[in-house]
GROMACS .gro file of C-alpha atoms in nm:
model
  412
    1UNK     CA    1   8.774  -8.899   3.727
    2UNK     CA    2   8.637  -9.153   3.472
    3UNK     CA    3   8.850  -9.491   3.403
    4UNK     CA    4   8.809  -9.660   3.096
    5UNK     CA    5   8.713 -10.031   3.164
    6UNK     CA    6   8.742 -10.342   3.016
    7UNK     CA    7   8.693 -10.650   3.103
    8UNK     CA    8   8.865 -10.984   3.022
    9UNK     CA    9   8.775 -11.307   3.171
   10UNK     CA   10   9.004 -11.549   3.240
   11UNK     CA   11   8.927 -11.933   3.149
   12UNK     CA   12   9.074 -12.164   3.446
   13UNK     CA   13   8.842 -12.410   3.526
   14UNK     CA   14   9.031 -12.418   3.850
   15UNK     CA   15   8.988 -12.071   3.941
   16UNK     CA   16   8.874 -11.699   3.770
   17UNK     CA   17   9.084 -11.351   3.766
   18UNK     CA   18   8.980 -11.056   3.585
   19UNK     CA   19   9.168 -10.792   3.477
   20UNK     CA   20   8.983 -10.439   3.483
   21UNK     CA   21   9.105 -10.089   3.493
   22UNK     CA   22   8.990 -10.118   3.841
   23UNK     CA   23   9.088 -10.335   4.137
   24UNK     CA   24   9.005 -10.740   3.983
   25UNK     CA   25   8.763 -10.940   4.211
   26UNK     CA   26   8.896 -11.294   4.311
   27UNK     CA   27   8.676 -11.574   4.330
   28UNK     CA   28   8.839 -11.879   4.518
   29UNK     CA   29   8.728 -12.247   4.306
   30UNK     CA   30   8.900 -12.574   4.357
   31UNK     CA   31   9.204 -12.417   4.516
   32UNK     CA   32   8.979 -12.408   4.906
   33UNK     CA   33   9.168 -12.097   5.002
   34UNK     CA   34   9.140 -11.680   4.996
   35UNK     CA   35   9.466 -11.602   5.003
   36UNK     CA   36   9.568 -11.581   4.668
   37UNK     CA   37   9.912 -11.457   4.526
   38UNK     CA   38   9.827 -11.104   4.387
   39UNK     CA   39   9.961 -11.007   4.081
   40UNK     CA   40   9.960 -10.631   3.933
   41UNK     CA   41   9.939 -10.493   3.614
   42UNK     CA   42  10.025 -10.145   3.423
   43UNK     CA   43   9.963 -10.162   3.091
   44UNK     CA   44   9.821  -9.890   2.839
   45UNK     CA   45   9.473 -10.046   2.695
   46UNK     CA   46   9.367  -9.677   2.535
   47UNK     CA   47   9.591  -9.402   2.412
   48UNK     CA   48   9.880  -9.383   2.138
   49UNK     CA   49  10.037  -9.715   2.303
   50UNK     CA   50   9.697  -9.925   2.353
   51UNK     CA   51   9.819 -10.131   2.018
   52UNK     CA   52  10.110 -10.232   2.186
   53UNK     CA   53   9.980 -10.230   2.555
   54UNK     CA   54   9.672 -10.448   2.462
   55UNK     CA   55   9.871 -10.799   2.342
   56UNK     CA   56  10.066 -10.726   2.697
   57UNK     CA   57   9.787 -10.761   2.903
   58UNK     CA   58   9.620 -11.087   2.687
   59UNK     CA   59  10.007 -11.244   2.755
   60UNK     CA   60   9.969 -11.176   3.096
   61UNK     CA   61   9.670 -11.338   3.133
   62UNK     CA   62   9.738 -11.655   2.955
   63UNK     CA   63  10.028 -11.704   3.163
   64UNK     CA   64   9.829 -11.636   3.432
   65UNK     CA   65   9.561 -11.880   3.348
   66UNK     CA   66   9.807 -12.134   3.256
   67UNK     CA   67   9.992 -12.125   3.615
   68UNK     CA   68   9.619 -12.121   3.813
   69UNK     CA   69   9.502 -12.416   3.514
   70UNK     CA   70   9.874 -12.592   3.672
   71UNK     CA   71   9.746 -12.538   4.008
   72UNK     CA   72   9.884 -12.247   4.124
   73UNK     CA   73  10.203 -12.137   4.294
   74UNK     CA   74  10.289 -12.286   4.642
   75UNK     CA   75   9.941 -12.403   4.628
   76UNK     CA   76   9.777 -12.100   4.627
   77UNK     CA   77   9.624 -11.910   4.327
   78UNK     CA   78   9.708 -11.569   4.120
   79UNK     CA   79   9.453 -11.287   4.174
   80UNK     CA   80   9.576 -10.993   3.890
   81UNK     CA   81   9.479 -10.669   3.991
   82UNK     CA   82   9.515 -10.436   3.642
   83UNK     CA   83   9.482 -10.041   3.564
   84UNK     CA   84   9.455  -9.926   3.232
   85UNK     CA   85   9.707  -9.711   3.225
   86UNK     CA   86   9.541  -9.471   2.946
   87UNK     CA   87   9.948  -9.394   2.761
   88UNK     CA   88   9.947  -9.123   3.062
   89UNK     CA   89  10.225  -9.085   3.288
   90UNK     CA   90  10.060  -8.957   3.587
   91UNK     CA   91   9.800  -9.271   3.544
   92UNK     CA   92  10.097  -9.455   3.604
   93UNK     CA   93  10.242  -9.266   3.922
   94UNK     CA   94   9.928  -9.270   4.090
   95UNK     CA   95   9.823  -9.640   4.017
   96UNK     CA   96  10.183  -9.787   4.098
   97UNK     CA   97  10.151  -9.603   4.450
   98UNK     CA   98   9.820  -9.756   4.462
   99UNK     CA   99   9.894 -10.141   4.353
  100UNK     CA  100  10.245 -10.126   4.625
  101UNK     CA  101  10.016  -9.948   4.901
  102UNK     CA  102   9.661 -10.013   4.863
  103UNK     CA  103   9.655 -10.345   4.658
  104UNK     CA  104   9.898 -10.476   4.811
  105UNK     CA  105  10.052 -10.659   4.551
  106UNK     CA  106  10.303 -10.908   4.564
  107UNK     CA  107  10.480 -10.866   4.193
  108UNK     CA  108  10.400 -10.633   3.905
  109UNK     CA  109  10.469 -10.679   3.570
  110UNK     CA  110  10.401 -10.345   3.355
  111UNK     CA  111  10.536 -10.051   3.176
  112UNK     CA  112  10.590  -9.972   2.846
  113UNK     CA  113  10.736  -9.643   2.752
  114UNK     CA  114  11.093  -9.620   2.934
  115UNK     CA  115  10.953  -9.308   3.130
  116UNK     CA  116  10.670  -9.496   3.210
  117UNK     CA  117  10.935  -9.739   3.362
  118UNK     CA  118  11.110  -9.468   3.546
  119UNK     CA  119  10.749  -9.300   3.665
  120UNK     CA  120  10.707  -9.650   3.881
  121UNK     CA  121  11.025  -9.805   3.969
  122UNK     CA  122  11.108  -9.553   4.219
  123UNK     CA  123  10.761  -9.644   4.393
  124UNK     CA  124  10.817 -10.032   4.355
  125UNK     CA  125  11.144  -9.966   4.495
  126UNK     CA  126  11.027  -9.764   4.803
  127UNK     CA  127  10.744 -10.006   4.883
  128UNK     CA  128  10.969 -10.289   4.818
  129UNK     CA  129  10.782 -10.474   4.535
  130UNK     CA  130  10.919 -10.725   4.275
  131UNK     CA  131  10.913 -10.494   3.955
  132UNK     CA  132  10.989 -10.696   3.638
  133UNK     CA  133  11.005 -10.460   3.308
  134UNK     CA  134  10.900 -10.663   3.006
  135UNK     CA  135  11.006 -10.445   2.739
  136UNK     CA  136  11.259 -10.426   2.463
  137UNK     CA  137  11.456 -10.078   2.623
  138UNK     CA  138  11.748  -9.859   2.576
  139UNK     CA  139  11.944 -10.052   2.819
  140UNK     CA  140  12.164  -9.962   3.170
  141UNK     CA  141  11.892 -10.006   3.448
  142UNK     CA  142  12.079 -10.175   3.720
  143UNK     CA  143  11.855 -10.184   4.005
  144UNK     CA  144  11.817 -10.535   4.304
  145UNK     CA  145  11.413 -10.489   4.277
  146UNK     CA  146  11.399 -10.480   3.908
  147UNK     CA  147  11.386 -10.768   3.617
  148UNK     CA  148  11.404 -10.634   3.287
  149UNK     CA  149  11.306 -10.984   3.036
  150UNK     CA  150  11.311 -10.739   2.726
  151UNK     CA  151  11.622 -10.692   2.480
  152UNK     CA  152  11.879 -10.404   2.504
  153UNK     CA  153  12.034 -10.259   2.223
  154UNK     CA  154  12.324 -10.511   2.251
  155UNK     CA  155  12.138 -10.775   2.141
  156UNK     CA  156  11.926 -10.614   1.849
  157UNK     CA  157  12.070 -10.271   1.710
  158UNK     CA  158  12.453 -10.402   1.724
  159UNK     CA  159  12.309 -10.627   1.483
  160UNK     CA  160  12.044 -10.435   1.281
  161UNK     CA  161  12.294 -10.116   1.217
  162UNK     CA  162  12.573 -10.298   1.041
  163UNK     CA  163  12.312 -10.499   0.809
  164UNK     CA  164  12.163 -10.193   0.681
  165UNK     CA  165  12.462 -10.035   0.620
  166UNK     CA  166  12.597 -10.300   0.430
  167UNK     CA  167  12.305 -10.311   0.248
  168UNK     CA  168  12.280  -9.858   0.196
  169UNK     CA  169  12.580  -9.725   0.296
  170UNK     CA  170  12.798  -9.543   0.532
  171UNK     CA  171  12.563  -9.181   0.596
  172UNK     CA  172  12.296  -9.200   0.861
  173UNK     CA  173  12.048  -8.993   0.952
  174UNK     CA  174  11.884  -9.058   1.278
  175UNK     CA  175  11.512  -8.998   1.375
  176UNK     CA  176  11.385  -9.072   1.710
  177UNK     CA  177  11.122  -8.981   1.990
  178UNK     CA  178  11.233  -8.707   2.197
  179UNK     CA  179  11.220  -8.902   2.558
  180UNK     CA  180  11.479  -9.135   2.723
  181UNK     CA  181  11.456  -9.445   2.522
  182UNK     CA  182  11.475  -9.242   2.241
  183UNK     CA  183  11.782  -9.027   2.350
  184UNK     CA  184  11.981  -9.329   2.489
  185UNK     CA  185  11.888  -9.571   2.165
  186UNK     CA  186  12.026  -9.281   1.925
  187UNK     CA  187  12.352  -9.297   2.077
  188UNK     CA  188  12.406  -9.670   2.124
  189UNK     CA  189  12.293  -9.620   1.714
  190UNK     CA  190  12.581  -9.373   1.683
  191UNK     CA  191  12.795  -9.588   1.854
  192UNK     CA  192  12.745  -9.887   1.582
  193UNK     CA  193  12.721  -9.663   1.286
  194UNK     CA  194  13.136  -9.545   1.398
  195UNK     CA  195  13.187  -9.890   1.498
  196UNK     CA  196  13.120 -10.006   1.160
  197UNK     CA  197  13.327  -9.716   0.969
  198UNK     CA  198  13.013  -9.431   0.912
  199UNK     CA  199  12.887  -9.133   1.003
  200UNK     CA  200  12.557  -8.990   1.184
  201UNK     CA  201  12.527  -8.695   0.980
  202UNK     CA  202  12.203  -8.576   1.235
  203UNK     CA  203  12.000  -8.634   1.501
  204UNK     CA  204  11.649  -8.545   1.521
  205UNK     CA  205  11.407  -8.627   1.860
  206UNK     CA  206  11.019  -8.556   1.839
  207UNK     CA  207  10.779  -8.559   2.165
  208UNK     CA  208  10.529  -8.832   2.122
  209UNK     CA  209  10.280  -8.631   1.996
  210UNK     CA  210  10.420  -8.491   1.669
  211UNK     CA  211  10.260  -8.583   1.326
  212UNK     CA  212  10.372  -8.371   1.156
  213UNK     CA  213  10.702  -8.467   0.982
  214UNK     CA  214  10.759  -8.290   0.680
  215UNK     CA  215  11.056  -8.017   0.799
  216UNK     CA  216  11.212  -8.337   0.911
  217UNK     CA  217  11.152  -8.474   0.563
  218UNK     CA  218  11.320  -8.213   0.369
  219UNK     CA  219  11.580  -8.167   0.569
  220UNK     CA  220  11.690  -8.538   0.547
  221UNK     CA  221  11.636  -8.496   0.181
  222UNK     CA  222  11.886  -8.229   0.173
  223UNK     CA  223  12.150  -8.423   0.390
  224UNK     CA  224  12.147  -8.659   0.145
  225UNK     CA  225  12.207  -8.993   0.376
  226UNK     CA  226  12.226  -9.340   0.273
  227UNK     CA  227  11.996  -9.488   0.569
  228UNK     CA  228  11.727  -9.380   0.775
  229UNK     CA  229  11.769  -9.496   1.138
  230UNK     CA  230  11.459  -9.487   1.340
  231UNK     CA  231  11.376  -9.475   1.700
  232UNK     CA  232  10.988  -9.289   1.670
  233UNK     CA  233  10.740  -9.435   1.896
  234UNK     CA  234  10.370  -9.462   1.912
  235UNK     CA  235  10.054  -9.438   1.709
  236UNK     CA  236  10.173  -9.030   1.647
  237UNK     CA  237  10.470  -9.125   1.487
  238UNK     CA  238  10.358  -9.380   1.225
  239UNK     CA  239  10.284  -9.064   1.012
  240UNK     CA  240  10.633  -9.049   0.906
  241UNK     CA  241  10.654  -9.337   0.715
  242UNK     CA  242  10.303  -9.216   0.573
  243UNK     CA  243  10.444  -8.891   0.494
  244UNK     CA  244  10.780  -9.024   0.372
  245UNK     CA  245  10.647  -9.275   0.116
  246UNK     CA  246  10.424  -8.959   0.024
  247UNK     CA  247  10.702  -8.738  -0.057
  248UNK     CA  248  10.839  -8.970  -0.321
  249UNK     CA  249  11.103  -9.112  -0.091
  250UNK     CA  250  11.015  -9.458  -0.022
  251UNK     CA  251  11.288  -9.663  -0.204
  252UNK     CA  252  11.529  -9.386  -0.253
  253UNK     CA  253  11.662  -9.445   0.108
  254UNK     CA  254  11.636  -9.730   0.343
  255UNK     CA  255  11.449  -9.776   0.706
  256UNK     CA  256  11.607  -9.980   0.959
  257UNK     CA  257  11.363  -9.919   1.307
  258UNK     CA  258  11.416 -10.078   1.664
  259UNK     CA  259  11.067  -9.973   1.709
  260UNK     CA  260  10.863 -10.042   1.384
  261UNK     CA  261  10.603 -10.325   1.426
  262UNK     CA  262  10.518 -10.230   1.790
  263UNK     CA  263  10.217 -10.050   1.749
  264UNK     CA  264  10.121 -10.316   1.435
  265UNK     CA  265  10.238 -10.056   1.163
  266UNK     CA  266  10.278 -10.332   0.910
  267UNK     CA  267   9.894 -10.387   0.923
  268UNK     CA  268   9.781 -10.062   0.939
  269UNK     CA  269  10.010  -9.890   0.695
  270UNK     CA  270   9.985 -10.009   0.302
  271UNK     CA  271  10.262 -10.233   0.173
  272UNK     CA  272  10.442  -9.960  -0.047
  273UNK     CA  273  10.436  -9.748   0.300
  274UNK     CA  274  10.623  -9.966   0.512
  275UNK     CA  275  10.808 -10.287   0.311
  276UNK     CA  276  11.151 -10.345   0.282
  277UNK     CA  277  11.170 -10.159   0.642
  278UNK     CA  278  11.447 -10.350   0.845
  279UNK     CA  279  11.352 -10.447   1.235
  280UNK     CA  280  11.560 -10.656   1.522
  281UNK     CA  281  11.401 -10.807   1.781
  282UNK     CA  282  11.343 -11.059   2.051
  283UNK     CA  283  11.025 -11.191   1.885
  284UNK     CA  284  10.824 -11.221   1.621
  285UNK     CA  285  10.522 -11.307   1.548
  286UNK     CA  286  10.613 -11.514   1.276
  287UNK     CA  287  10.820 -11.718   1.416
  288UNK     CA  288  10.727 -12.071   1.301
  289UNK     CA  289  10.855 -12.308   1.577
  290UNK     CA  290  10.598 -12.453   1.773
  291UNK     CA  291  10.618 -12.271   2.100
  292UNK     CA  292  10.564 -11.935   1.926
  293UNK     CA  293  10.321 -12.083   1.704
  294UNK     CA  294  10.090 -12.202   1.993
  295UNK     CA  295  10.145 -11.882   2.242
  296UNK     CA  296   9.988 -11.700   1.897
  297UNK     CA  297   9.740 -11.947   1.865
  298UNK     CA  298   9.603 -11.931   2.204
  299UNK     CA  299   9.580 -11.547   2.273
  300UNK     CA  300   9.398 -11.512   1.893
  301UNK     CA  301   9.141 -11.778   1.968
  302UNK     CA  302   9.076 -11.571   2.337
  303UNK     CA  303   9.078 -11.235   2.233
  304UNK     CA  304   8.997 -11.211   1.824
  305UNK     CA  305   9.068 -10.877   1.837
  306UNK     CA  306   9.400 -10.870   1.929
  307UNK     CA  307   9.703 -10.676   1.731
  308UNK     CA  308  10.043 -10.782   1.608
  309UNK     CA  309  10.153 -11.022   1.878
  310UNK     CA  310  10.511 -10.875   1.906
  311UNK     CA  311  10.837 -10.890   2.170
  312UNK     CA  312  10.632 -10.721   2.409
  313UNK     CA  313  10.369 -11.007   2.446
  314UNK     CA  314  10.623 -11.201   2.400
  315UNK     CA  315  10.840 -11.089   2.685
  316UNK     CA  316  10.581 -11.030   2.899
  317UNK     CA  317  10.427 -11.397   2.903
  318UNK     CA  318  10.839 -11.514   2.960
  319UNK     CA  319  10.843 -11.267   3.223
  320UNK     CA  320  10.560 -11.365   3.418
  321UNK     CA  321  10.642 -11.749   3.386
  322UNK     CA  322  11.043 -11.649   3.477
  323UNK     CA  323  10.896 -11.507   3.809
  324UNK     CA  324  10.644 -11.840   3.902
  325UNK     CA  325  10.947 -11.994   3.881
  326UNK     CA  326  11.157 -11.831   4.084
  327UNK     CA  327  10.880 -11.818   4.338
  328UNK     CA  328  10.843 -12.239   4.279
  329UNK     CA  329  11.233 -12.219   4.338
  330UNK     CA  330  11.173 -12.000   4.660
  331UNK     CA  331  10.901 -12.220   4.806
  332UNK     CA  332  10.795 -11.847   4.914
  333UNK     CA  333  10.644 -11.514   4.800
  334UNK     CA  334  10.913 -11.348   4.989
  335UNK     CA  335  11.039 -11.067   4.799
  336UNK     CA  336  11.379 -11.114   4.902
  337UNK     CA  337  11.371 -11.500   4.894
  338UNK     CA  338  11.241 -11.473   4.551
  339UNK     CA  339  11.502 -11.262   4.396
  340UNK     CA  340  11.769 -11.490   4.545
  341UNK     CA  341  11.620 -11.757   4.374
  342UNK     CA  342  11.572 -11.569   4.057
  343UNK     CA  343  11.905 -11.492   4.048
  344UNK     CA  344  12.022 -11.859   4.042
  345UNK     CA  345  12.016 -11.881   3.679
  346UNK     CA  346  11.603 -11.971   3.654
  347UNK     CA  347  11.559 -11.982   3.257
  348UNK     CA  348  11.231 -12.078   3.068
  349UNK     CA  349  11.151 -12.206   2.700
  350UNK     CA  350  10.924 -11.981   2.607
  351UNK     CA  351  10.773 -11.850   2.212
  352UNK     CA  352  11.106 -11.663   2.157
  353UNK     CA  353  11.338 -11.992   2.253
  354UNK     CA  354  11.468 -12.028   2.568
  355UNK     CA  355  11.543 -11.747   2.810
  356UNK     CA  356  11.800 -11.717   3.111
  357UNK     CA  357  11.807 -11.453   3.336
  358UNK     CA  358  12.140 -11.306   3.410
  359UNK     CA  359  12.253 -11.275   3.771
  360UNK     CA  360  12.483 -10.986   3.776
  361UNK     CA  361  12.240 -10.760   3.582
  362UNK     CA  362  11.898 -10.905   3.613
  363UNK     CA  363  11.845 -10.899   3.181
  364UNK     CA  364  11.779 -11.211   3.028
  365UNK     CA  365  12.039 -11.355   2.768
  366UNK     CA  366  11.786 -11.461   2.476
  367UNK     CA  367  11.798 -11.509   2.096
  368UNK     CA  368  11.745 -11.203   1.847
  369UNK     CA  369  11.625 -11.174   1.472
  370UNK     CA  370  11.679 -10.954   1.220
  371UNK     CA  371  11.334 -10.938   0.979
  372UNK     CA  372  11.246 -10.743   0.694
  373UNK     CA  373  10.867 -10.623   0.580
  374UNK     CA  374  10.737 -10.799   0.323
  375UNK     CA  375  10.361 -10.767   0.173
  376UNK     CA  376  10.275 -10.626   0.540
  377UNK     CA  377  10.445 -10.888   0.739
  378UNK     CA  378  10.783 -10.985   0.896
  379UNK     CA  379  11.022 -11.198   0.673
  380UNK     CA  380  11.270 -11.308   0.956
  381UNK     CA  381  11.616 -11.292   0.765
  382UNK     CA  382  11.891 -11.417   1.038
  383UNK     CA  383  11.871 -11.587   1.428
  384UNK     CA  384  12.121 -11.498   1.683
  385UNK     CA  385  12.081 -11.769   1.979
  386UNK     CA  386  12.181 -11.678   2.351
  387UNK     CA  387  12.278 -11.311   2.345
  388UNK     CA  388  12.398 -11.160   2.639
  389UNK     CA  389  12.267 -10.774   2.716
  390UNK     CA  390  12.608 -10.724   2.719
  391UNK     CA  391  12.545 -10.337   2.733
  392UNK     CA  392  12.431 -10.350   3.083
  393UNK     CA  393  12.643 -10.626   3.190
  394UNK     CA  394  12.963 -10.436   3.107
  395UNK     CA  395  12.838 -10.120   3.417
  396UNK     CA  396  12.603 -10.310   3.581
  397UNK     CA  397  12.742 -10.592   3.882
  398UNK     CA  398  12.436 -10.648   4.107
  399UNK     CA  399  12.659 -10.968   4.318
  400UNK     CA  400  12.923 -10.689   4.381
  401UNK     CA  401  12.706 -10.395   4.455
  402UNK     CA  402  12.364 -10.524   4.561
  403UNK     CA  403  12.267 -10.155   4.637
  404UNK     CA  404  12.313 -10.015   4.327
  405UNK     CA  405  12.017  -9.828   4.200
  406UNK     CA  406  12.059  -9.639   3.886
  407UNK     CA  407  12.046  -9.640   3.483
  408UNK     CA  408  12.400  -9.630   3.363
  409UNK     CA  409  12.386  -9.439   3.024
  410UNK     CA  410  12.628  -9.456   2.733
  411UNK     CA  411  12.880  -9.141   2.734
  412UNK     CA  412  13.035  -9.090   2.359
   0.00000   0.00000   0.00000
């Protein structure tokens, strides 16, 4: 089997990693010692999710060449060991069972897709390997081993649903891919579209590699909603807004996504294709205090090429800085020592504002924005500072049942 490889050079002066779709050669500088802190990655750099996988991986490097460029942790460097995880799920099975038992990592930071999650966090748990999940997700995974730094849907769609109502009406009509996050987002939607006094008048979930949306098309134009409410995901799916605007329906009835912008649709759709589309998230790009505004400027000038800098890089950068500090708090790379430390409230100012990680569910209270596309950017509309992921927190009690491993899903 052929792995696709790339190559990205880190630029400590105090000491090199490189991340590769194979195992990354260390090569000990000023540090004086071989026994380096090892660090894996799973991130898709090729396939439907590369767009969104890609900025990941240049995030995780800059933190990681920030911490070495700081001198390290516990005075000992981070070696990153990466696979490219190619938007395939068995790619991630096998290389997760590789990083815990052949690599021989100490932490890994990776996953994108919610299965993808669930493909390697029974393997991380088995092994016994810090997992931290650096993604905006569904929500309910209540698990010791597992940090997830990304928002839930209490923190972004309990505030995106009721502002595009208020702003088309009462009807929704829900479209959204036909896997877990999908599933589980399009009932937390449900649950704010009743909250707020409407009605889902359908549900529609497509596998990830559907372009073809024009059934879907007529039958929403024959339900007649006031709002389109849109969990797709992927490359695949951009083709609805594509096909939508083609139809003659762009501007007849509004797009609110928790998912638009992650694989850079803005830029690679035209502005009558995707403005005016309404998005919530822990990060944007755009942001224009000066901690975002610097992590953007310093993965562009690194890596030219890189896509929309979104939550994802976002999260993942917090996420890997979130851990260093627990292990600084820990004095230790102990798993156990480290997640005891973790849990004592470590925080970190990062590009989306500060960000605390919550004991008792082990999801980071953080700030949220609610944005609108304008001329093929983000116009961020409205700030919401410290919210809690109160979905999970209100199943989930990790200081009363340590043990627990399981995603708690909403019933309705």
């Amino acid at each position: 089997m052929t792995f696709s490889r790339r190559r990205f050079l880190q630029h400590s002066a105090i000491a090199t990693t490189t991340l590769v779709s194979a195992p990354a050669v260390f090569r000990s500088g000023a540090f004086g010692a071989e026994n380096p802190i090892v660090v894996g990655s799973l991130h898709d750099q090729s396939g439907p999710i590369a767009a969104s996988g890609t900025p990941m991986v240049y995030a995780l490097q800059l933190a990681v060449d920030e911490i070495n460029a700081g001198g390290g942790l516990i005075g000992r460097p981070l070696k990153v060991i990466h696979y490219d995880t190619q938007s395939n799920i068995q790619m991630y099975s096998q290389f997760a069972q590789q990083l815990a038992v052949k690599d021989k990592v100490d932490v890994v930071h990776g996953g994108i897709t919610s299965a993808s999650r669930e493909a390697v966090r029974p393997t991380f748990d088995r092994f016994k390997v810090l997992y931290f999940y650096n993604v905006l997700y569904e929500g309910g995974v209540c698990d010791r081993n597992t940090f997830c730094t990304g928002t839930t849907p209490a923190q972004t769609v309990e505030k995106l649903v009721p502002t595009a109502m208020k702003k088309a009406g009462k009807k929704a009509y829900i479209i959204a891919a036909d896997y877990n996050y999908g599933q589980i987002t399009a009932k937390w939607m449900t649950k704010y579209v009743k909250d707020n006094g409407g009605e889902v008048l359908s549900t529609d979930f497509f596998p990830l590699d559907v372009t073809n949306f024009g059934p879907t098309i007529s039958k929403i134009q024959a339900a007649k909603p006031d709002l389109i409410l849109s969990a797709l995901v992927g490359g695949n799916h951009t083709a609805f807004y594509r096909q939508w605007t083609s139809a003659g329906m762009k501007g007849k009835i509004p797009i609110a996504s928790t998912t638009f912008g992650l694989v850079n649709e803005p830029t690679t759709l035209d502005a009558a294709e995707s403005d005016s589309i309404l998005g919530a998230y822990g990060y944007f790009e755009e942001l224009t205090t000066p901690a975002s505004k610097s992590f953007v400027e310093k993965i562009k000038k690194a890596h030219s090429d890189t896509p929309y800098i979104s939550e994802l890089a976002a999260c993942t950068y917090e996420g890997v800085m979130l851990w260093a500090a627990g292990v600084r708090k820990a004095r230790s790379i102990d798993r156990m020592k480290v997640i005891a430390a973790l849990e004592d409230s470590v925080a970190f100012d990062g590009p989306s504002g500060k960000v605390t990680l919550d004991k008792a569910t082990h999801h980071t209270i953080r700030n949220a924005f609610l944005a609108e596309v304008k001329d093929r950017k983000w116009s961020v509309l409205e700030s919401f500072p410290d919210v809690k992921p109160a979905d999970t927190a209100s199943v989930c009690d990790l200081v009363k049942n340590p043990n627990d491993i399981k995603q708690y899903i909403i019933s309705l």
